[in-house]
């Protein structure tokens, strides 16, 4: 019964002091922080410590780049998801600490795409690691937003790491006939490939591979060709828990989970990309298996449920790792 007098007292105090200046809260004294805190998110998979690393974001008019949707369909899907167009697309990398080796999956865009990308290495450092501690870099593919961060001024950004990349991508992006036919963004991808090859091949640190294979215990490479000729997803397993790192298997979660048959103009073989997308997502759905996407909203991890002919994506719950 003392609640009402307490409220009345509080209101009286509030009214009596409303005109008094409060030092330090004037609008002209507030300092705003225009950027987010360092972009890393730590989580565990069995005995493996995994860190999602943000390379940054960039704006992409995905409503003009998806192949298959009806006019207005993408805009409607974004409206339903309370999202805006153009899409502010995340670029994510993932660091896996197995206890025996430190493995970076993709390296971000480096300096190739302007000031909003290129933050993978600084966020790796903010997360408590050093670039020279990285033992392996596994590329999902060689496109510049995944490989551009591998070199700094022509020198390896991860000087002690061996870089693994699908042979199909190396063959494609070193083919002079294909380079001559490239235009626009593809030209940038060819340049990124050349930079990668020169930085790591000369040091004997480039490993080309084909087909499914185990990289280290608990880490397998699985061909997922379509987006590029060497596109690879990586299956991670520890203590009965599993994760699939999807790379660019899909770009627009707001649309492509419900419609895995929709591809992007960036997919080299759009039909093959759609087929492998459906196969991989079918295998990951409904099993409590983690999935992680290079272009899912940071930290880029979650689970899948089958829904009709498509899927529903369930983003990870935040954890303070207590």
PDB file of C-alpha atoms in Angstrom:
ATOM      1  CA  UNK A   1       0.000   0.000   0.000  1.00  0.00           C
ATOM      2  CA  UNK A   2       3.029   2.293   0.049  1.00  0.00           C
ATOM      3  CA  UNK A   3       3.376   2.238  -3.728  1.00  0.00           C
ATOM      4  CA  UNK A   4       1.039   5.169  -4.419  1.00  0.00           C
ATOM      5  CA  UNK A   5       2.747   7.596  -1.980  1.00  0.00           C
ATOM      6  CA  UNK A   6       6.126   6.576  -3.421  1.00  0.00           C
ATOM      7  CA  UNK A   7       4.975   7.329  -6.959  1.00  0.00           C
ATOM      8  CA  UNK A   8       3.465  10.615  -5.819  1.00  0.00           C
ATOM      9  CA  UNK A   9       6.738  11.572  -4.143  1.00  0.00           C
ATOM     10  CA  UNK A  10       8.716  10.689  -7.241  1.00  0.00           C
ATOM     11  CA  UNK A  11       6.413  12.755  -9.437  1.00  0.00           C
ATOM     12  CA  UNK A  12       6.651  15.674  -7.032  1.00  0.00           C
ATOM     13  CA  UNK A  13      10.432  15.519  -7.077  1.00  0.00           C
ATOM     14  CA  UNK A  14      10.414  15.220 -10.862  1.00  0.00           C
ATOM     15  CA  UNK A  15       8.161  18.249 -11.323  1.00  0.00           C
ATOM     16  CA  UNK A  16      10.146  20.270  -8.838  1.00  0.00           C
ATOM     17  CA  UNK A  17      13.446  19.621 -10.571  1.00  0.00           C
ATOM     18  CA  UNK A  18      12.452  19.557 -14.213  1.00  0.00           C
ATOM     19  CA  UNK A  19      13.923  22.996 -14.908  1.00  0.00           C
ATOM     20  CA  UNK A  20      17.272  22.291 -13.261  1.00  0.00           C
ATOM     21  CA  UNK A  21      20.226  21.762 -15.626  1.00  0.00           C
ATOM     22  CA  UNK A  22      21.743  18.280 -15.541  1.00  0.00           C
ATOM     23  CA  UNK A  23      25.466  18.475 -16.166  1.00  0.00           C
ATOM     24  CA  UNK A  24      26.777  16.150 -18.888  1.00  0.00           C
ATOM     25  CA  UNK A  25      23.467  15.375 -20.608  1.00  0.00           C
ATOM     26  CA  UNK A  26      23.055  18.422 -22.851  1.00  0.00           C
ATOM     27  CA  UNK A  27      22.645  17.368 -26.480  1.00  0.00           C
ATOM     28  CA  UNK A  28      25.697  19.338 -27.574  1.00  0.00           C
ATOM     29  CA  UNK A  29      27.883  17.423 -25.087  1.00  0.00           C
ATOM     30  CA  UNK A  30      26.897  13.922 -26.180  1.00  0.00           C
ATOM     31  CA  UNK A  31      29.547  12.043 -28.152  1.00  0.00           C
ATOM     32  CA  UNK A  32      28.072   9.561 -30.608  1.00  0.00           C
ATOM     33  CA  UNK A  33      29.786   6.378 -31.755  1.00  0.00           C
ATOM     34  CA  UNK A  34      29.138   6.106 -35.516  1.00  0.00           C
ATOM     35  CA  UNK A  35      30.497   2.569 -35.895  1.00  0.00           C
ATOM     36  CA  UNK A  36      29.872  -0.734 -34.146  1.00  0.00           C
ATOM     37  CA  UNK A  37      32.224  -2.332 -31.653  1.00  0.00           C
ATOM     38  CA  UNK A  38      34.847  -4.723 -33.070  1.00  0.00           C
ATOM     39  CA  UNK A  39      33.067  -7.339 -35.162  1.00  0.00           C
ATOM     40  CA  UNK A  40      33.730 -10.726 -33.622  1.00  0.00           C
ATOM     41  CA  UNK A  41      31.427 -13.274 -32.002  1.00  0.00           C
ATOM     42  CA  UNK A  42      32.761 -16.329 -30.157  1.00  0.00           C
ATOM     43  CA  UNK A  43      30.963 -19.638 -29.852  1.00  0.00           C
ATOM     44  CA  UNK A  44      31.752 -23.311 -29.463  1.00  0.00           C
ATOM     45  CA  UNK A  45      31.211 -26.460 -31.505  1.00  0.00           C
ATOM     46  CA  UNK A  46      32.056 -29.469 -29.373  1.00  0.00           C
ATOM     47  CA  UNK A  47      35.704 -28.961 -28.411  1.00  0.00           C
ATOM     48  CA  UNK A  48      36.325 -26.392 -31.149  1.00  0.00           C
ATOM     49  CA  UNK A  49      36.298 -22.657 -30.414  1.00  0.00           C
ATOM     50  CA  UNK A  50      34.820 -20.745 -33.337  1.00  0.00           C
ATOM     51  CA  UNK A  51      34.852 -17.005 -33.932  1.00  0.00           C
ATOM     52  CA  UNK A  52      32.663 -15.254 -36.474  1.00  0.00           C
ATOM     53  CA  UNK A  53      34.620 -12.322 -37.927  1.00  0.00           C
ATOM     54  CA  UNK A  54      32.970  -9.403 -39.692  1.00  0.00           C
ATOM     55  CA  UNK A  55      34.777  -8.020 -42.707  1.00  0.00           C
ATOM     56  CA  UNK A  56      32.165  -5.249 -42.867  1.00  0.00           C
ATOM     57  CA  UNK A  57      29.107  -4.627 -45.014  1.00  0.00           C
ATOM     58  CA  UNK A  58      28.297  -3.168 -48.415  1.00  0.00           C
ATOM     59  CA  UNK A  59      25.097  -2.169 -50.195  1.00  0.00           C
ATOM     60  CA  UNK A  60      23.857  -4.441 -52.974  1.00  0.00           C
ATOM     61  CA  UNK A  61      20.672  -4.028 -55.082  1.00  0.00           C
ATOM     62  CA  UNK A  62      19.753  -7.698 -54.818  1.00  0.00           C
ATOM     63  CA  UNK A  63      16.284  -7.063 -56.266  1.00  0.00           C
ATOM     64  CA  UNK A  64      18.085  -6.416 -59.563  1.00  0.00           C
ATOM     65  CA  UNK A  65      20.487  -9.347 -59.253  1.00  0.00           C
ATOM     66  CA  UNK A  66      18.367 -12.359 -58.305  1.00  0.00           C
ATOM     67  CA  UNK A  67      17.299 -14.596 -61.175  1.00  0.00           C
ATOM     68  CA  UNK A  68      13.782 -16.032 -60.969  1.00  0.00           C
ATOM     69  CA  UNK A  69      11.589 -13.820 -58.761  1.00  0.00           C
ATOM     70  CA  UNK A  70       8.494 -12.103 -60.121  1.00  0.00           C
ATOM     71  CA  UNK A  71       8.523  -8.274 -60.275  1.00  0.00           C
ATOM     72  CA  UNK A  72       8.105  -6.891 -56.768  1.00  0.00           C
ATOM     73  CA  UNK A  73       8.661 -10.279 -55.093  1.00  0.00           C
ATOM     74  CA  UNK A  74      12.038  -9.411 -53.600  1.00  0.00           C
ATOM     75  CA  UNK A  75      10.801  -6.048 -52.323  1.00  0.00           C
ATOM     76  CA  UNK A  76       7.827  -7.779 -50.693  1.00  0.00           C
ATOM     77  CA  UNK A  77      10.093 -10.344 -49.024  1.00  0.00           C
ATOM     78  CA  UNK A  78      12.313  -7.592 -47.647  1.00  0.00           C
ATOM     79  CA  UNK A  79       9.273  -5.685 -46.395  1.00  0.00           C
ATOM     80  CA  UNK A  80       8.081  -8.826 -44.613  1.00  0.00           C
ATOM     81  CA  UNK A  81      11.524  -9.234 -43.038  1.00  0.00           C
ATOM     82  CA  UNK A  82      11.628  -5.558 -41.925  1.00  0.00           C
ATOM     83  CA  UNK A  83      14.698  -5.153 -44.131  1.00  0.00           C
ATOM     84  CA  UNK A  84      15.685  -2.427 -46.578  1.00  0.00           C
ATOM     85  CA  UNK A  85      16.762  -2.334 -50.187  1.00  0.00           C
ATOM     86  CA  UNK A  86      19.453  -2.071 -51.328  1.00  0.00           C
ATOM     87  CA  UNK A  87      20.510  -4.862 -49.002  1.00  0.00           C
ATOM     88  CA  UNK A  88      23.252  -4.041 -46.515  1.00  0.00           C
ATOM     89  CA  UNK A  89      25.095  -7.285 -47.139  1.00  0.00           C
ATOM     90  CA  UNK A  90      27.428  -8.692 -44.515  1.00  0.00           C
ATOM     91  CA  UNK A  91      30.764 -10.221 -45.441  1.00  0.00           C
ATOM     92  CA  UNK A  92      31.820 -12.793 -42.848  1.00  0.00           C
ATOM     93  CA  UNK A  93      34.843 -14.983 -42.217  1.00  0.00           C
ATOM     94  CA  UNK A  94      35.121 -17.735 -39.623  1.00  0.00           C
ATOM     95  CA  UNK A  95      38.040 -18.693 -37.393  1.00  0.00           C
ATOM     96  CA  UNK A  96      38.223 -22.268 -36.087  1.00  0.00           C
ATOM     97  CA  UNK A  97      40.500 -23.120 -33.179  1.00  0.00           C
ATOM     98  CA  UNK A  98      40.688 -26.921 -33.026  1.00  0.00           C
ATOM     99  CA  UNK A  99      43.164 -26.870 -30.153  1.00  0.00           C
ATOM    100  CA  UNK A 100      45.832 -28.149 -32.525  1.00  0.00           C
ATOM    101  CA  UNK A 101      45.472 -25.698 -35.404  1.00  0.00           C
ATOM    102  CA  UNK A 102      44.033 -22.273 -36.086  1.00  0.00           C
ATOM    103  CA  UNK A 103      42.029 -22.223 -39.316  1.00  0.00           C
ATOM    104  CA  UNK A 104      40.567 -19.177 -41.070  1.00  0.00           C
ATOM    105  CA  UNK A 105      37.758 -19.814 -43.550  1.00  0.00           C
ATOM    106  CA  UNK A 106      37.732 -16.945 -46.066  1.00  0.00           C
ATOM    107  CA  UNK A 107      39.638 -13.711 -45.585  1.00  0.00           C
ATOM    108  CA  UNK A 108      37.316 -10.879 -46.593  1.00  0.00           C
ATOM    109  CA  UNK A 109      37.801  -8.246 -49.246  1.00  0.00           C
ATOM    110  CA  UNK A 110      40.945  -6.498 -48.071  1.00  0.00           C
ATOM    111  CA  UNK A 111      41.337  -3.168 -49.842  1.00  0.00           C
ATOM    112  CA  UNK A 112      39.466  -4.223 -52.991  1.00  0.00           C
ATOM    113  CA  UNK A 113      36.034  -2.823 -52.136  1.00  0.00           C
ATOM    114  CA  UNK A 114      36.593   0.440 -50.317  1.00  0.00           C
ATOM    115  CA  UNK A 115      36.444   1.487 -46.665  1.00  0.00           C
ATOM    116  CA  UNK A 116      33.335  -0.452 -45.583  1.00  0.00           C
ATOM    117  CA  UNK A 117      35.067  -3.827 -46.025  1.00  0.00           C
ATOM    118  CA  UNK A 118      38.519  -5.154 -45.185  1.00  0.00           C
ATOM    119  CA  UNK A 119      38.071  -5.551 -41.417  1.00  0.00           C
ATOM    120  CA  UNK A 120      38.648  -9.298 -41.006  1.00  0.00           C
ATOM    121  CA  UNK A 121      42.235  -9.083 -39.810  1.00  0.00           C
ATOM    122  CA  UNK A 122      41.653  -6.226 -37.354  1.00  0.00           C
ATOM    123  CA  UNK A 123      38.680  -8.102 -35.891  1.00  0.00           C
ATOM    124  CA  UNK A 124      40.748 -11.282 -35.643  1.00  0.00           C
ATOM    125  CA  UNK A 125      43.260  -9.295 -33.590  1.00  0.00           C
ATOM    126  CA  UNK A 126      40.488  -7.755 -31.480  1.00  0.00           C
ATOM    127  CA  UNK A 127      39.266 -11.299 -30.753  1.00  0.00           C
ATOM    128  CA  UNK A 128      42.634 -12.119 -29.178  1.00  0.00           C
ATOM    129  CA  UNK A 129      44.539 -13.761 -32.031  1.00  0.00           C
ATOM    130  CA  UNK A 130      47.462 -12.699 -34.213  1.00  0.00           C
ATOM    131  CA  UNK A 131      47.745 -13.145 -38.007  1.00  0.00           C
ATOM    132  CA  UNK A 132      50.978 -15.130 -37.691  1.00  0.00           C
ATOM    133  CA  UNK A 133      49.163 -17.696 -35.506  1.00  0.00           C
ATOM    134  CA  UNK A 134      46.899 -18.785 -38.380  1.00  0.00           C
ATOM    135  CA  UNK A 135      47.982 -22.197 -39.685  1.00  0.00           C
ATOM    136  CA  UNK A 136      45.525 -22.663 -42.565  1.00  0.00           C
ATOM    137  CA  UNK A 137      43.292 -20.436 -44.658  1.00  0.00           C
ATOM    138  CA  UNK A 138      40.505 -22.328 -46.418  1.00  0.00           C
ATOM    139  CA  UNK A 139      38.838 -20.422 -49.231  1.00  0.00           C
ATOM    140  CA  UNK A 140      35.279 -21.263 -50.163  1.00  0.00           C
ATOM    141  CA  UNK A 141      36.197 -19.716 -53.508  1.00  0.00           C
ATOM    142  CA  UNK A 142      38.537 -17.151 -54.963  1.00  0.00           C
ATOM    143  CA  UNK A 143      36.195 -14.161 -55.504  1.00  0.00           C
ATOM    144  CA  UNK A 144      37.673 -10.932 -54.191  1.00  0.00           C
ATOM    145  CA  UNK A 145      35.326 -10.477 -51.226  1.00  0.00           C
ATOM    146  CA  UNK A 146      36.607 -13.824 -49.904  1.00  0.00           C
ATOM    147  CA  UNK A 147      40.276 -13.713 -50.933  1.00  0.00           C
ATOM    148  CA  UNK A 148      41.186 -10.016 -51.127  1.00  0.00           C
ATOM    149  CA  UNK A 149      42.230  -9.938 -47.477  1.00  0.00           C
ATOM    150  CA  UNK A 150      44.905 -12.572 -48.006  1.00  0.00           C
ATOM    151  CA  UNK A 151      47.577 -10.125 -49.109  1.00  0.00           C
ATOM    152  CA  UNK A 152      48.683  -6.679 -47.997  1.00  0.00           C
ATOM    153  CA  UNK A 153      50.715  -4.755 -50.572  1.00  0.00           C
ATOM    154  CA  UNK A 154      51.535  -8.016 -52.328  1.00  0.00           C
ATOM    155  CA  UNK A 155      52.743  -9.822 -49.209  1.00  0.00           C
ATOM    156  CA  UNK A 156      50.918 -12.588 -47.308  1.00  0.00           C
ATOM    157  CA  UNK A 157      48.636 -11.168 -44.624  1.00  0.00           C
ATOM    158  CA  UNK A 158      48.862 -14.527 -42.825  1.00  0.00           C
ATOM    159  CA  UNK A 159      52.568 -15.255 -43.255  1.00  0.00           C
ATOM    160  CA  UNK A 160      52.656 -18.721 -41.680  1.00  0.00           C
ATOM    161  CA  UNK A 161      49.461 -20.054 -43.233  1.00  0.00           C
ATOM    162  CA  UNK A 162      48.969 -22.463 -46.082  1.00  0.00           C
ATOM    163  CA  UNK A 163      46.082 -21.377 -48.292  1.00  0.00           C
ATOM    164  CA  UNK A 164      43.742 -24.061 -49.626  1.00  0.00           C
ATOM    165  CA  UNK A 165      41.622 -23.301 -52.688  1.00  0.00           C
ATOM    166  CA  UNK A 166      39.693 -25.438 -55.161  1.00  0.00           C
ATOM    167  CA  UNK A 167      41.653 -26.375 -58.281  1.00  0.00           C
ATOM    168  CA  UNK A 168      38.677 -25.415 -60.436  1.00  0.00           C
ATOM    169  CA  UNK A 169      38.929 -21.793 -59.326  1.00  0.00           C
ATOM    170  CA  UNK A 170      42.672 -21.661 -59.938  1.00  0.00           C
ATOM    171  CA  UNK A 171      42.217 -23.106 -63.431  1.00  0.00           C
ATOM    172  CA  UNK A 172      39.406 -20.673 -64.259  1.00  0.00           C
ATOM    173  CA  UNK A 173      40.946 -17.502 -62.870  1.00  0.00           C
ATOM    174  CA  UNK A 174      44.360 -18.115 -64.443  1.00  0.00           C
ATOM    175  CA  UNK A 175      42.920 -18.822 -67.903  1.00  0.00           C
ATOM    176  CA  UNK A 176      43.918 -15.844 -70.120  1.00  0.00           C
ATOM    177  CA  UNK A 177      40.996 -16.439 -72.487  1.00  0.00           C
ATOM    178  CA  UNK A 178      38.480 -16.188 -69.651  1.00  0.00           C
ATOM    179  CA  UNK A 179      40.200 -13.122 -68.233  1.00  0.00           C
ATOM    180  CA  UNK A 180      40.006 -11.391 -71.605  1.00  0.00           C
ATOM    181  CA  UNK A 181      36.253 -12.026 -71.710  1.00  0.00           C
ATOM    182  CA  UNK A 182      35.715 -10.773 -68.134  1.00  0.00           C
ATOM    183  CA  UNK A 183      34.165  -7.407 -67.435  1.00  0.00           C
ATOM    184  CA  UNK A 184      33.264  -5.326 -64.391  1.00  0.00           C
ATOM    185  CA  UNK A 185      33.234  -7.295 -61.151  1.00  0.00           C
ATOM    186  CA  UNK A 186      34.687 -10.381 -62.832  1.00  0.00           C
ATOM    187  CA  UNK A 187      37.790  -8.364 -63.721  1.00  0.00           C
ATOM    188  CA  UNK A 188      38.260  -7.649 -60.021  1.00  0.00           C
ATOM    189  CA  UNK A 189      37.994 -11.357 -59.240  1.00  0.00           C
ATOM    190  CA  UNK A 190      40.714 -12.170 -61.780  1.00  0.00           C
ATOM    191  CA  UNK A 191      42.952  -9.503 -60.246  1.00  0.00           C
ATOM    192  CA  UNK A 192      42.331 -10.908 -56.767  1.00  0.00           C
ATOM    193  CA  UNK A 193      43.247 -14.384 -57.967  1.00  0.00           C
ATOM    194  CA  UNK A 194      46.527 -13.171 -59.431  1.00  0.00           C
ATOM    195  CA  UNK A 195      47.371 -11.343 -56.204  1.00  0.00           C
ATOM    196  CA  UNK A 196      46.618 -14.449 -54.154  1.00  0.00           C
ATOM    197  CA  UNK A 197      48.693 -16.701 -56.364  1.00  0.00           C
ATOM    198  CA  UNK A 198      51.695 -14.403 -56.401  1.00  0.00           C
ATOM    199  CA  UNK A 199      51.630 -13.813 -52.629  1.00  0.00           C
ATOM    200  CA  UNK A 200      51.368 -17.448 -51.529  1.00  0.00           C
ATOM    201  CA  UNK A 201      52.541 -19.557 -54.457  1.00  0.00           C
ATOM    202  CA  UNK A 202      55.978 -17.953 -54.444  1.00  0.00           C
ATOM    203  CA  UNK A 203      56.268 -18.832 -50.758  1.00  0.00           C
ATOM    204  CA  UNK A 204      55.197 -22.436 -51.401  1.00  0.00           C
ATOM    205  CA  UNK A 205      52.093 -21.906 -49.295  1.00  0.00           C
ATOM    206  CA  UNK A 206      49.336 -22.449 -51.871  1.00  0.00           C
ATOM    207  CA  UNK A 207      47.523 -25.801 -51.852  1.00  0.00           C
ATOM    208  CA  UNK A 208      45.158 -26.615 -54.716  1.00  0.00           C
ATOM    209  CA  UNK A 209      42.723 -29.476 -54.215  1.00  0.00           C
ATOM    210  CA  UNK A 210      39.886 -31.243 -55.992  1.00  0.00           C
ATOM    211  CA  UNK A 211      37.002 -33.343 -54.746  1.00  0.00           C
ATOM    212  CA  UNK A 212      35.877 -34.204 -51.250  1.00  0.00           C
ATOM    213  CA  UNK A 213      38.672 -34.582 -48.725  1.00  0.00           C
ATOM    214  CA  UNK A 214      39.616 -34.218 -45.086  1.00  0.00           C
ATOM    215  CA  UNK A 215      41.784 -31.164 -44.464  1.00  0.00           C
ATOM    216  CA  UNK A 216      42.499 -31.905 -40.791  1.00  0.00           C
ATOM    217  CA  UNK A 217      40.593 -34.119 -38.338  1.00  0.00           C
ATOM    218  CA  UNK A 218      37.099 -32.659 -37.999  1.00  0.00           C
ATOM    219  CA  UNK A 219      37.314 -30.452 -41.100  1.00  0.00           C
ATOM    220  CA  UNK A 220      36.217 -31.700 -44.548  1.00  0.00           C
ATOM    221  CA  UNK A 221      36.067 -29.948 -47.919  1.00  0.00           C
ATOM    222  CA  UNK A 222      32.937 -30.693 -49.979  1.00  0.00           C
ATOM    223  CA  UNK A 223      32.679 -29.527 -53.609  1.00  0.00           C
ATOM    224  CA  UNK A 224      29.668 -27.251 -54.169  1.00  0.00           C
ATOM    225  CA  UNK A 225      30.316 -26.103 -57.725  1.00  0.00           C
ATOM    226  CA  UNK A 226      27.986 -23.659 -59.437  1.00  0.00           C
ATOM    227  CA  UNK A 227      28.687 -20.257 -57.955  1.00  0.00           C
ATOM    228  CA  UNK A 228      32.241 -20.745 -59.206  1.00  0.00           C
ATOM    229  CA  UNK A 229      34.166 -23.612 -60.779  1.00  0.00           C
ATOM    230  CA  UNK A 230      35.925 -24.410 -57.514  1.00  0.00           C
ATOM    231  CA  UNK A 231      33.332 -23.357 -54.937  1.00  0.00           C
ATOM    232  CA  UNK A 232      33.639 -25.424 -51.757  1.00  0.00           C
ATOM    233  CA  UNK A 233      31.668 -25.747 -48.543  1.00  0.00           C
ATOM    234  CA  UNK A 234      33.392 -26.942 -45.385  1.00  0.00           C
ATOM    235  CA  UNK A 235      31.883 -29.446 -42.949  1.00  0.00           C
ATOM    236  CA  UNK A 236      33.126 -29.098 -39.375  1.00  0.00           C
ATOM    237  CA  UNK A 237      32.486 -31.712 -36.681  1.00  0.00           C
ATOM    238  CA  UNK A 238      33.526 -32.038 -33.044  1.00  0.00           C
ATOM    239  CA  UNK A 239      32.084 -34.155 -30.239  1.00  0.00           C
ATOM    240  CA  UNK A 240      28.933 -34.975 -32.200  1.00  0.00           C
ATOM    241  CA  UNK A 241      28.173 -31.349 -33.109  1.00  0.00           C
ATOM    242  CA  UNK A 242      28.380 -30.225 -36.724  1.00  0.00           C
ATOM    243  CA  UNK A 243      28.533 -27.086 -38.823  1.00  0.00           C
ATOM    244  CA  UNK A 244      28.512 -26.406 -42.548  1.00  0.00           C
ATOM    245  CA  UNK A 245      30.258 -23.250 -43.753  1.00  0.00           C
ATOM    246  CA  UNK A 246      28.274 -22.397 -46.875  1.00  0.00           C
ATOM    247  CA  UNK A 247      30.379 -19.692 -48.509  1.00  0.00           C
ATOM    248  CA  UNK A 248      28.325 -18.221 -51.356  1.00  0.00           C
ATOM    249  CA  UNK A 249      25.918 -21.127 -51.648  1.00  0.00           C
ATOM    250  CA  UNK A 250      23.312 -18.393 -51.247  1.00  0.00           C
ATOM    251  CA  UNK A 251      23.474 -14.633 -50.836  1.00  0.00           C
ATOM    252  CA  UNK A 252      20.005 -13.397 -49.846  1.00  0.00           C
ATOM    253  CA  UNK A 253      18.528 -15.267 -46.868  1.00  0.00           C
ATOM    254  CA  UNK A 254      15.365 -13.152 -46.981  1.00  0.00           C
ATOM    255  CA  UNK A 255      14.523 -14.740 -50.349  1.00  0.00           C
ATOM    256  CA  UNK A 256      16.656 -17.775 -51.165  1.00  0.00           C
ATOM    257  CA  UNK A 257      15.810 -19.962 -48.184  1.00  0.00           C
ATOM    258  CA  UNK A 258      12.161 -19.907 -49.202  1.00  0.00           C
ATOM    259  CA  UNK A 259      13.152 -20.168 -52.876  1.00  0.00           C
ATOM    260  CA  UNK A 260      16.436 -22.084 -53.220  1.00  0.00           C
ATOM    261  CA  UNK A 261      15.747 -22.306 -56.952  1.00  0.00           C
ATOM    262  CA  UNK A 262      16.512 -18.571 -57.304  1.00  0.00           C
ATOM    263  CA  UNK A 263      20.131 -17.874 -58.219  1.00  0.00           C
ATOM    264  CA  UNK A 264      22.228 -14.711 -58.459  1.00  0.00           C
ATOM    265  CA  UNK A 265      23.722 -13.199 -61.578  1.00  0.00           C
ATOM    266  CA  UNK A 266      27.104 -13.832 -59.915  1.00  0.00           C
ATOM    267  CA  UNK A 267      26.548 -17.604 -60.075  1.00  0.00           C
ATOM    268  CA  UNK A 268      28.661 -18.861 -62.952  1.00  0.00           C
ATOM    269  CA  UNK A 269      26.314 -21.792 -63.624  1.00  0.00           C
ATOM    270  CA  UNK A 270      22.952 -20.741 -62.223  1.00  0.00           C
ATOM    271  CA  UNK A 271      21.200 -24.082 -62.723  1.00  0.00           C
ATOM    272  CA  UNK A 272      24.019 -26.029 -61.111  1.00  0.00           C
ATOM    273  CA  UNK A 273      24.203 -23.505 -58.267  1.00  0.00           C
ATOM    274  CA  UNK A 274      20.474 -23.942 -57.586  1.00  0.00           C
ATOM    275  CA  UNK A 275      20.732 -27.739 -57.622  1.00  0.00           C
ATOM    276  CA  UNK A 276      23.682 -27.920 -55.234  1.00  0.00           C
ATOM    277  CA  UNK A 277      22.061 -25.278 -53.001  1.00  0.00           C
ATOM    278  CA  UNK A 278      18.962 -27.440 -52.565  1.00  0.00           C
ATOM    279  CA  UNK A 279      21.036 -30.571 -51.949  1.00  0.00           C
ATOM    280  CA  UNK A 280      23.236 -28.990 -49.275  1.00  0.00           C
ATOM    281  CA  UNK A 281      20.338 -27.245 -47.529  1.00  0.00           C
ATOM    282  CA  UNK A 282      18.286 -30.454 -47.538  1.00  0.00           C
ATOM    283  CA  UNK A 283      21.179 -32.175 -45.804  1.00  0.00           C
ATOM    284  CA  UNK A 284      21.468 -29.453 -43.157  1.00  0.00           C
ATOM    285  CA  UNK A 285      17.793 -28.937 -42.286  1.00  0.00           C
ATOM    286  CA  UNK A 286      16.042 -30.273 -39.213  1.00  0.00           C
ATOM    287  CA  UNK A 287      19.146 -31.861 -37.675  1.00  0.00           C
ATOM    288  CA  UNK A 288      20.251 -29.178 -35.215  1.00  0.00           C
ATOM    289  CA  UNK A 289      23.241 -28.818 -37.507  1.00  0.00           C
ATOM    290  CA  UNK A 290      24.710 -25.337 -37.564  1.00  0.00           C
ATOM    291  CA  UNK A 291      25.028 -23.435 -40.816  1.00  0.00           C
ATOM    292  CA  UNK A 292      27.118 -20.326 -41.412  1.00  0.00           C
ATOM    293  CA  UNK A 293      26.957 -18.011 -44.401  1.00  0.00           C
ATOM    294  CA  UNK A 294      29.482 -15.588 -45.785  1.00  0.00           C
ATOM    295  CA  UNK A 295      26.680 -13.118 -46.489  1.00  0.00           C
ATOM    296  CA  UNK A 296      24.181 -13.832 -43.709  1.00  0.00           C
ATOM    297  CA  UNK A 297      23.648 -10.935 -41.326  1.00  0.00           C
ATOM    298  CA  UNK A 298      26.564 -11.003 -38.854  1.00  0.00           C
ATOM    299  CA  UNK A 299      27.457 -13.191 -36.959  1.00  0.00           C
ATOM    300  CA  UNK A 300      26.069 -15.302 -39.792  1.00  0.00           C
ATOM    301  CA  UNK A 301      25.125 -18.496 -37.948  1.00  0.00           C
ATOM    302  CA  UNK A 302      21.912 -20.402 -37.318  1.00  0.00           C
ATOM    303  CA  UNK A 303      19.848 -23.491 -38.067  1.00  0.00           C
ATOM    304  CA  UNK A 304      17.480 -24.606 -40.832  1.00  0.00           C
ATOM    305  CA  UNK A 305      13.986 -26.069 -40.834  1.00  0.00           C
ATOM    306  CA  UNK A 306      12.333 -27.509 -43.927  1.00  0.00           C
ATOM    307  CA  UNK A 307       9.196 -25.621 -44.991  1.00  0.00           C
ATOM    308  CA  UNK A 308       7.302 -26.640 -48.122  1.00  0.00           C
ATOM    309  CA  UNK A 309       9.679 -26.627 -51.068  1.00  0.00           C
ATOM    310  CA  UNK A 310      12.094 -24.389 -49.187  1.00  0.00           C
ATOM    311  CA  UNK A 311      13.418 -23.663 -45.743  1.00  0.00           C
ATOM    312  CA  UNK A 312      13.081 -21.401 -42.723  1.00  0.00           C
ATOM    313  CA  UNK A 313      16.260 -19.950 -41.263  1.00  0.00           C
ATOM    314  CA  UNK A 314      16.515 -19.659 -37.466  1.00  0.00           C
ATOM    315  CA  UNK A 315      19.356 -17.283 -36.481  1.00  0.00           C
ATOM    316  CA  UNK A 316      21.445 -18.218 -33.459  1.00  0.00           C
ATOM    317  CA  UNK A 317      20.440 -17.010 -30.014  1.00  0.00           C
ATOM    318  CA  UNK A 318      22.986 -14.645 -28.488  1.00  0.00           C
ATOM    319  CA  UNK A 319      25.188 -16.197 -25.809  1.00  0.00           C
ATOM    320  CA  UNK A 320      27.552 -14.499 -23.356  1.00  0.00           C
ATOM    321  CA  UNK A 321      29.488 -17.796 -23.141  1.00  0.00           C
ATOM    322  CA  UNK A 322      28.995 -18.047 -19.375  1.00  0.00           C
TER     323      UNK A 322
END
